[in-house]
PDB file of C-alpha atoms in Angstrom:
ATOM      1  CA  MET A   1     -64.541 -87.816 -33.473  1.00  0.00           C
ATOM      2  CA  HIS A   2     -61.548 -86.008 -32.508  1.00  0.00           C
ATOM      3  CA  ASN A   3     -59.675 -88.732 -30.109  1.00  0.00           C
ATOM      4  CA  LYS A   4     -60.341 -91.209 -32.886  1.00  0.00           C
ATOM      5  CA  LEU A   5     -58.830 -88.647 -34.909  1.00  0.00           C
ATOM      6  CA  ALA A   6     -55.441 -88.785 -32.852  1.00  0.00           C
ATOM      7  CA  ASN A   7     -55.211 -91.984 -32.737  1.00  0.00           C
ATOM      8  CA  SER A   8     -55.686 -93.179 -36.536  1.00  0.00           C
ATOM      9  CA  HIS A   9     -53.305 -94.099 -38.806  1.00  0.00           C
ATOM     10  CA  LEU A  10     -52.727 -91.289 -41.103  1.00  0.00           C
ATOM     11  CA  PRO A  11     -51.146 -91.424 -44.664  1.00  0.00           C
ATOM     12  CA  ALA A  12     -47.863 -89.877 -44.288  1.00  0.00           C
ATOM     13  CA  LYS A  13     -48.182 -87.853 -47.948  1.00  0.00           C
ATOM     14  CA  PRO A  14     -49.047 -84.872 -47.368  1.00  0.00           C
ATOM     15  CA  TYR A  15     -51.796 -82.720 -49.860  1.00  0.00           C
ATOM     16  CA  ILE A  16     -49.777 -80.707 -51.988  1.00  0.00           C
ATOM     17  CA  THR A  17     -50.979 -77.171 -53.517  1.00  0.00           C
ATOM     18  CA  GLY A  18     -50.800 -75.845 -56.642  1.00  0.00           C
ATOM     19  CA  LEU A  19     -51.728 -72.615 -58.581  1.00  0.00           C
ATOM     20  CA  VAL A  20     -54.593 -74.370 -60.417  1.00  0.00           C
ATOM     21  CA  LEU A  21     -57.334 -71.601 -59.649  1.00  0.00           C
ATOM     22  CA  PRO A  22     -57.110 -68.239 -57.546  1.00  0.00           C
ATOM     23  CA  VAL A  23     -58.593 -68.756 -54.135  1.00  0.00           C
ATOM     24  CA  ARG A  24     -59.215 -65.862 -52.035  1.00  0.00           C
ATOM     25  CA  VAL A  25     -59.111 -65.484 -47.994  1.00  0.00           C
ATOM     26  CA  LEU A  26     -62.178 -64.474 -47.046  1.00  0.00           C
ATOM     27  CA  HIS A  27     -62.589 -62.271 -43.563  1.00  0.00           C
ATOM     28  CA  ALA A  28     -65.910 -61.032 -41.749  1.00  0.00           C
ATOM     29  CA  GLY A  29     -66.493 -58.400 -44.357  1.00  0.00           C
ATOM     30  CA  HIS A  30     -67.457 -61.429 -46.609  1.00  0.00           C
ATOM     31  CA  LYS A  31     -70.001 -62.487 -44.283  1.00  0.00           C
ATOM     32  CA  ASP A  32     -73.100 -61.310 -46.775  1.00  0.00           C
ATOM     33  CA  GLU A  33     -71.310 -63.097 -49.879  1.00  0.00           C
ATOM     34  CA  ILE A  34     -71.274 -66.046 -47.717  1.00  0.00           C
ATOM     35  CA  LEU A  35     -74.537 -65.984 -46.498  1.00  0.00           C
ATOM     36  CA  GLN A  36     -75.598 -65.772 -50.394  1.00  0.00           C
ATOM     37  CA  HIS A  37     -73.688 -68.411 -51.232  1.00  0.00           C
ATOM     38  CA  LEU A  38     -75.213 -70.775 -48.708  1.00  0.00           C
ATOM     39  CA  LEU A  39     -78.643 -69.849 -49.324  1.00  0.00           C
ATOM     40  CA  LEU A  40     -78.332 -70.426 -53.272  1.00  0.00           C
ATOM     41  CA  LEU A  41     -77.381 -74.224 -52.607  1.00  0.00           C
ATOM     42  CA  ASN A  42     -80.839 -76.411 -52.384  1.00  0.00           C
ATOM     43  CA  GLU A  43     -81.880 -78.936 -49.849  1.00  0.00           C
ATOM     44  CA  GLU A  44     -80.090 -81.874 -51.284  1.00  0.00           C
ATOM     45  CA  ASP A  45     -76.680 -79.452 -51.498  1.00  0.00           C
ATOM     46  CA  ARG A  46     -77.340 -78.706 -47.795  1.00  0.00           C
ATOM     47  CA  ARG A  47     -78.184 -81.758 -46.148  1.00  0.00           C
ATOM     48  CA  LEU A  48     -74.678 -83.164 -48.155  1.00  0.00           C
ATOM     49  CA  ARG A  49     -72.881 -80.008 -47.208  1.00  0.00           C
ATOM     50  CA  PHE A  50     -74.421 -79.791 -43.038  1.00  0.00           C
ATOM     51  CA  GLY A  51     -75.043 -83.655 -42.706  1.00  0.00           C
ATOM     52  CA  THR A  52     -78.417 -82.316 -42.075  1.00  0.00           C
ATOM     53  CA  GLN A  53     -81.870 -80.473 -43.406  1.00  0.00           C
ATOM     54  CA  THR A  54     -80.588 -76.710 -43.427  1.00  0.00           C
ATOM     55  CA  PRO A  55     -83.507 -73.979 -43.403  1.00  0.00           C
ATOM     56  CA  ASP A  56     -82.645 -70.652 -43.995  1.00  0.00           C
ATOM     57  CA  GLU A  57     -82.753 -69.354 -40.773  1.00  0.00           C
ATOM     58  CA  VAL A  58     -79.602 -72.406 -39.601  1.00  0.00           C
ATOM     59  CA  ILE A  59     -77.786 -70.888 -42.527  1.00  0.00           C
ATOM     60  CA  HIS A  60     -78.396 -66.993 -40.747  1.00  0.00           C
ATOM     61  CA  HIS A  61     -77.391 -68.540 -37.294  1.00  0.00           C
ATOM     62  CA  TYR A  62     -74.366 -70.241 -38.962  1.00  0.00           C
ATOM     63  CA  VAL A  63     -72.670 -67.313 -40.912  1.00  0.00           C
ATOM     64  CA  GLU A  64     -73.423 -64.333 -38.363  1.00  0.00           C
ATOM     65  CA  HIS A  65     -71.507 -66.920 -35.830  1.00  0.00           C
ATOM     66  CA  LEU A  66     -68.388 -67.573 -37.962  1.00  0.00           C
ATOM     67  CA  ASP A  67     -65.221 -66.258 -35.779  1.00  0.00           C
ATOM     68  CA  PHE A  68     -62.543 -65.213 -38.583  1.00  0.00           C
ATOM     69  CA  ASP A  69     -60.149 -65.034 -35.521  1.00  0.00           C
ATOM     70  CA  ARG A  70     -60.200 -68.030 -34.503  1.00  0.00           C
ATOM     71  CA  ASP A  71     -60.842 -70.366 -38.114  1.00  0.00           C
ATOM     72  CA  ALA A  72     -59.807 -69.185 -41.706  1.00  0.00           C
ATOM     73  CA  ALA A  73     -62.164 -69.261 -44.706  1.00  0.00           C
ATOM     74  CA  PHE A  74     -61.290 -69.694 -48.638  1.00  0.00           C
ATOM     75  CA  GLY A  75     -63.801 -68.410 -51.074  1.00  0.00           C
ATOM     76  CA  SER A  76     -63.341 -68.830 -55.085  1.00  0.00           C
ATOM     77  CA  PHE A  77     -65.238 -65.535 -57.493  1.00  0.00           C
ATOM     78  CA  ASP A  78     -66.622 -66.202 -60.788  1.00  0.00           C
ATOM     79  CA  SER A  79     -66.277 -62.523 -63.226  1.00  0.00           C
ATOM     80  CA  GLN A  80     -69.274 -61.027 -61.930  1.00  0.00           C
ATOM     81  CA  LEU A  81     -67.510 -61.267 -58.273  1.00  0.00           C
ATOM     82  CA  LYS A  82     -70.203 -64.321 -57.244  1.00  0.00           C
ATOM     83  CA  LEU A  83     -69.099 -66.549 -54.730  1.00  0.00           C
ATOM     84  CA  ILE A  84     -68.833 -69.790 -56.471  1.00  0.00           C
ATOM     85  CA  GLY A  85     -66.825 -71.866 -53.904  1.00  0.00           C
ATOM     86  CA  MET A  86     -66.361 -71.619 -50.248  1.00  0.00           C
ATOM     87  CA  ALA A  87     -64.400 -73.459 -47.341  1.00  0.00           C
ATOM     88  CA  HIS A  88     -64.456 -73.300 -44.373  1.00  0.00           C
ATOM     89  CA  LEU A  89     -61.313 -74.640 -41.981  1.00  0.00           C
ATOM     90  CA  ALA A  90     -62.850 -74.826 -38.283  1.00  0.00           C
ATOM     91  CA  TYR A  91     -60.196 -75.145 -35.851  1.00  0.00           C
ATOM     92  CA  LEU A  92     -60.788 -77.751 -33.337  1.00  0.00           C
ATOM     93  CA  PRO A  93     -60.107 -78.023 -29.404  1.00  0.00           C
ATOM     94  CA  LYS A  94     -56.762 -79.413 -28.674  1.00  0.00           C
ATOM     95  CA  SER A  95     -57.002 -82.189 -25.621  1.00  0.00           C
ATOM     96  CA  GLN A  96     -53.682 -82.985 -23.639  1.00  0.00           C
ATOM     97  CA  ASP A  97     -51.875 -85.813 -25.921  1.00  0.00           C
ATOM     98  CA  GLU A  98     -54.093 -85.406 -29.269  1.00  0.00           C
ATOM     99  CA  ALA A  99     -53.085 -83.719 -32.313  1.00  0.00           C
ATOM    100  CA  GLN A 100     -54.040 -79.709 -33.235  1.00  0.00           C
ATOM    101  CA  ALA A 101     -56.286 -80.646 -35.860  1.00  0.00           C
ATOM    102  CA  ALA A 102     -58.850 -78.629 -37.974  1.00  0.00           C
ATOM    103  CA  GLU A 103     -62.399 -79.824 -40.195  1.00  0.00           C
ATOM    104  CA  PHE A 104     -62.801 -78.870 -43.391  1.00  0.00           C
ATOM    105  CA  GLY A 105     -66.396 -78.060 -44.919  1.00  0.00           C
ATOM    106  CA  VAL A 106     -66.900 -77.084 -48.626  1.00  0.00           C
ATOM    107  CA  SER A 107     -69.826 -76.070 -51.705  1.00  0.00           C
ATOM    108  CA  VAL A 108     -69.528 -75.096 -54.403  1.00  0.00           C
ATOM    109  CA  LEU A 109     -72.913 -73.861 -56.603  1.00  0.00           C
ATOM    110  CA  PRO A 110     -74.031 -76.020 -59.282  1.00  0.00           C
ATOM    111  CA  GLU A 111     -72.325 -73.540 -62.332  1.00  0.00           C
ATOM    112  CA  GLY A 112     -68.854 -74.007 -60.636  1.00  0.00           C
ATOM    113  CA  ARG A 113     -68.864 -77.871 -59.837  1.00  0.00           C
ATOM    114  CA  SER A 114     -66.269 -80.235 -62.027  1.00  0.00           C
ATOM    115  CA  GLN A 115     -64.050 -77.242 -62.512  1.00  0.00           C
ATOM    116  CA  GLY A 116     -61.319 -77.674 -60.202  1.00  0.00           C
ATOM    117  CA  ILE A 117     -62.905 -75.524 -57.512  1.00  0.00           C
ATOM    118  CA  GLY A 118     -63.009 -77.753 -54.692  1.00  0.00           C
ATOM    119  CA  THR A 119     -59.849 -79.534 -54.945  1.00  0.00           C
ATOM    120  CA  ALA A 120     -58.361 -75.581 -55.338  1.00  0.00           C
ATOM    121  CA  LEU A 121     -60.120 -74.773 -51.909  1.00  0.00           C
ATOM    122  CA  LEU A 122     -59.172 -77.893 -50.133  1.00  0.00           C
ATOM    123  CA  ALA A 123     -55.017 -77.749 -51.272  1.00  0.00           C
ATOM    124  CA  ARG A 124     -55.400 -74.082 -50.168  1.00  0.00           C
ATOM    125  CA  ALA A 125     -56.655 -74.626 -46.898  1.00  0.00           C
ATOM    126  CA  ALA A 126     -54.193 -77.791 -46.394  1.00  0.00           C
ATOM    127  CA  VAL A 127     -51.166 -75.343 -46.438  1.00  0.00           C
ATOM    128  CA  HIS A 128     -52.677 -73.003 -44.556  1.00  0.00           C
ATOM    129  CA  SER A 129     -53.393 -75.457 -41.914  1.00  0.00           C
ATOM    130  CA  ARG A 130     -49.494 -76.343 -41.831  1.00  0.00           C
ATOM    131  CA  ASN A 131     -48.683 -72.959 -41.655  1.00  0.00           C
ATOM    132  CA  THR A 132     -50.608 -72.459 -38.673  1.00  0.00           C
ATOM    133  CA  GLY A 133     -49.711 -75.404 -36.905  1.00  0.00           C
ATOM    134  CA  ILE A 134     -52.563 -78.127 -38.041  1.00  0.00           C
ATOM    135  CA  GLU A 135     -51.278 -81.596 -37.903  1.00  0.00           C
ATOM    136  CA  THR A 136     -54.452 -83.503 -38.679  1.00  0.00           C
ATOM    137  CA  LEU A 137     -56.934 -82.056 -41.451  1.00  0.00           C
ATOM    138  CA  TYR A 138     -60.597 -83.904 -40.649  1.00  0.00           C
ATOM    139  CA  VAL A 139     -63.671 -83.863 -43.181  1.00  0.00           C
ATOM    140  CA  HIS A 140     -67.044 -85.228 -41.607  1.00  0.00           C
ATOM    141  CA  CYS A 141     -69.483 -85.660 -43.944  1.00  0.00           C
ATOM    142  CA  LEU A 142     -72.541 -88.147 -45.026  1.00  0.00           C
ATOM    143  CA  ALA A 143     -71.198 -91.374 -46.819  1.00  0.00           C
ATOM    144  CA  ASN A 144     -73.367 -90.948 -49.866  1.00  0.00           C
ATOM    145  CA  ASN A 145     -71.468 -87.466 -50.211  1.00  0.00           C
ATOM    146  CA  ARG A 146     -69.549 -88.571 -53.551  1.00  0.00           C
ATOM    147  CA  ALA A 147     -68.136 -85.173 -54.119  1.00  0.00           C
ATOM    148  CA  MET A 148     -66.760 -85.041 -50.869  1.00  0.00           C
ATOM    149  CA  MET A 149     -65.021 -88.736 -50.628  1.00  0.00           C
ATOM    150  CA  HIS A 150     -64.045 -88.207 -54.466  1.00  0.00           C
ATOM    151  CA  LEU A 151     -62.352 -84.895 -53.300  1.00  0.00           C
ATOM    152  CA  ALA A 152     -60.865 -86.783 -49.873  1.00  0.00           C
ATOM    153  CA  GLN A 153     -59.384 -89.364 -52.122  1.00  0.00           C
ATOM    154  CA  LYS A 154     -57.919 -87.534 -54.619  1.00  0.00           C
ATOM    155  CA  ALA A 155     -56.233 -85.713 -51.349  1.00  0.00           C
ATOM    156  CA  GLY A 156     -55.187 -89.517 -50.154  1.00  0.00           C
ATOM    157  CA  MET A 157     -57.053 -88.950 -46.797  1.00  0.00           C
ATOM    158  CA  ARG A 158     -57.702 -91.954 -45.057  1.00  0.00           C
ATOM    159  CA  ILE A 159     -61.440 -92.264 -45.031  1.00  0.00           C
ATOM    160  CA  GLU A 160     -63.406 -93.886 -42.499  1.00  0.00           C
ATOM    161  CA  TYR A 161     -67.436 -95.307 -42.713  1.00  0.00           C
ATOM    162  CA  ALA A 162     -69.529 -96.014 -39.909  1.00  0.00           C
ATOM    163  CA  TYR A 163     -73.608 -95.656 -39.419  1.00  0.00           C
ATOM    164  CA  GLY A 164     -73.665 -93.580 -43.174  1.00  0.00           C
ATOM    165  CA  ASP A 165     -71.226 -91.246 -41.795  1.00  0.00           C
ATOM    166  CA  ALA A 166     -67.775 -90.929 -43.409  1.00  0.00           C
ATOM    167  CA  ASP A 167     -64.802 -89.231 -41.548  1.00  0.00           C
ATOM    168  CA  ALA A 168     -61.693 -88.265 -43.656  1.00  0.00           C
ATOM    169  CA  TYR A 169     -58.004 -87.490 -42.441  1.00  0.00           C
ATOM    170  CA  LEU A 170     -54.892 -86.653 -43.568  1.00  0.00           C
ATOM    171  CA  LYS A 171     -51.966 -86.063 -41.872  1.00  0.00           C
ATOM    172  CA  LEU A 172     -50.106 -82.839 -42.198  1.00  0.00           C
ATOM    173  CA  PRO A 173     -46.260 -82.227 -41.833  1.00  0.00           C
ATOM    174  CA  PRO A 174     -44.966 -79.486 -40.484  1.00  0.00           C
ATOM    175  CA  ALA A 175     -44.640 -75.826 -42.291  1.00  0.00           C
ATOM    176  CA  ASN A 176     -41.467 -75.362 -43.956  1.00  0.00           C
ATOM    177  CA  SER A 177     -39.553 -72.038 -45.771  1.00  0.00           C
ATOM    178  CA  SER A 178     -41.642 -73.564 -49.350  1.00  0.00           C
ATOM    179  CA  THR A 179     -45.232 -73.953 -47.943  1.00  0.00           C
ATOM    180  CA  ILE A 180     -45.065 -70.113 -46.071  1.00  0.00           C
ATOM    181  CA  VAL A 181     -43.534 -69.104 -49.837  1.00  0.00           C
ATOM    182  CA  GLU A 182     -46.438 -71.246 -51.428  1.00  0.00           C
ATOM    183  CA  GLU A 183     -49.347 -69.714 -49.073  1.00  0.00           C
ATOM    184  CA  ALA A 184     -47.664 -65.947 -49.511  1.00  0.00           C
ATOM    185  CA  ALA A 185     -48.398 -66.602 -53.450  1.00  0.00           C
ATOM    186  CA  ASN A 186     -51.443 -68.002 -53.196  1.00  0.00           C
ATOM    187  CA  GLU A 187     -52.465 -65.214 -51.131  1.00  0.00           C
ATOM    188  CA  GLN A 188     -51.181 -62.406 -53.641  1.00  0.00           C
ATOM    189  CA  TRP A 189     -52.720 -64.355 -56.788  1.00  0.00           C
ATOM    190  CA  GLY A 190     -56.396 -64.605 -54.961  1.00  0.00           C
ATOM    191  CA  GLY A 191     -55.946 -60.761 -54.094  1.00  0.00           C
ATOM    192  CA  PHE A 192     -54.514 -59.696 -58.079  1.00  0.00           C
ATOM    193  CA  ASP A 193     -57.542 -61.719 -59.652  1.00  0.00           C
ATOM    194  CA  TYR A 194     -60.310 -60.513 -57.368  1.00  0.00           C
ATOM    195  CA  ALA A 195     -58.759 -56.991 -58.226  1.00  0.00           C
ATOM    196  CA  LEU A 196     -58.620 -57.567 -61.894  1.00  0.00           C
ATOM    197  CA  LYS A 197     -62.520 -59.120 -61.751  1.00  0.00           C
ATOM    198  CA  GLU A 198     -63.767 -56.342 -59.693  1.00  0.00           C
ATOM    199  CA  ASN A 199     -62.039 -53.363 -62.279  1.00  0.00           C
ATOM    200  CA  LEU A 200     -63.119 -55.627 -65.130  1.00  0.00           C
ATOM    201  CA  LYS A 201     -66.699 -55.863 -63.482  1.00  0.00           C
ATOM    202  CA  ARG A 202     -67.249 -52.091 -62.898  1.00  0.00           C
ATOM    203  CA  SER A 203     -65.762 -51.292 -65.967  1.00  0.00           C
ATOM    204  CA  ASN A 204     -68.903 -53.081 -67.787  1.00  0.00           C
ATOM    205  CA  ASP A 205     -71.489 -51.568 -65.515  1.00  0.00           C
ATOM    206  CA  ALA A 206     -69.811 -48.553 -66.559  1.00  0.00           C
ATOM    207  CA  TRP A 207     -70.305 -48.777 -70.295  1.00  0.00           C
ATOM    208  CA  TRP A 208     -73.725 -50.416 -69.995  1.00  0.00           C
ATOM    209  CA  TRP A 209     -74.925 -47.515 -67.650  1.00  0.00           C
ATOM    210  CA  PHE A 210     -73.629 -45.127 -70.951  1.00  0.00           C
ATOM    211  CA  LEU A 211     -75.046 -46.908 -72.897  1.00  0.00           C
ATOM    212  CA  GLY A 212     -78.480 -46.793 -71.246  1.00  0.00           C
ATOM    213  CA  LYS A 213     -79.212 -50.359 -71.262  1.00  0.00           C
ATOM    214  CA  PRO A 214     -79.816 -53.235 -68.617  1.00  0.00           C
ATOM    215  CA  GLN A 215     -76.421 -54.986 -67.525  1.00  0.00           C
ATOM    216  CA  ILE A 216     -76.199 -58.487 -68.455  1.00  0.00           C
ATOM    217  CA  ASN A 217     -75.351 -60.456 -65.513  1.00  0.00           C
ATOM    218  CA  ALA A 218     -73.598 -63.683 -66.138  1.00  0.00           C
ATOM    219  CA  ARG A 219     -75.413 -65.031 -62.445  1.00  0.00           C
TER     220      ARG A 219
END
């Protein structure tokens, strides 16, 4: 797949992000949230996300071996700090004469779909890719993954189909001052959004404790 990726004719227009939805960078301290997010996916959603049937033990192994020093991960949280959408940007090994590439994988829980979360995660990953020297953004999924195919087409990706699988590619231009500023603004906004939701949740928890009533959980 990686060899084909380097030789493909790719669209020149980059995926441009916008501050539509706040997205936060995830780190090793978020592994519990990532694990719970993926375990909440049903059997079909797991098949579409990972390309095969994925039991709980495989998800545990996947999360345990996430390398945040090598790769990048991004998340979208709801008002209860539940991880609704999660994206993994895996940096692919570079061989001689090949473009530096990264593979994008994403999942969104049912209650967060059709809200632009997947688009925001892809946009965030694309800008981060440019700023870290990635030349090609790559998506591999099942051909019947309509949500991922729609997301890739919106991003202007070239899609190739073979044996029930689909590969989508997006050629990224080099970073510039605007992408660096944009990523910094996205990081600041994502952090501010999370802090605001965290404070509101604490206030809500304290209020229900004061009233001596069970907390109403939006999850």
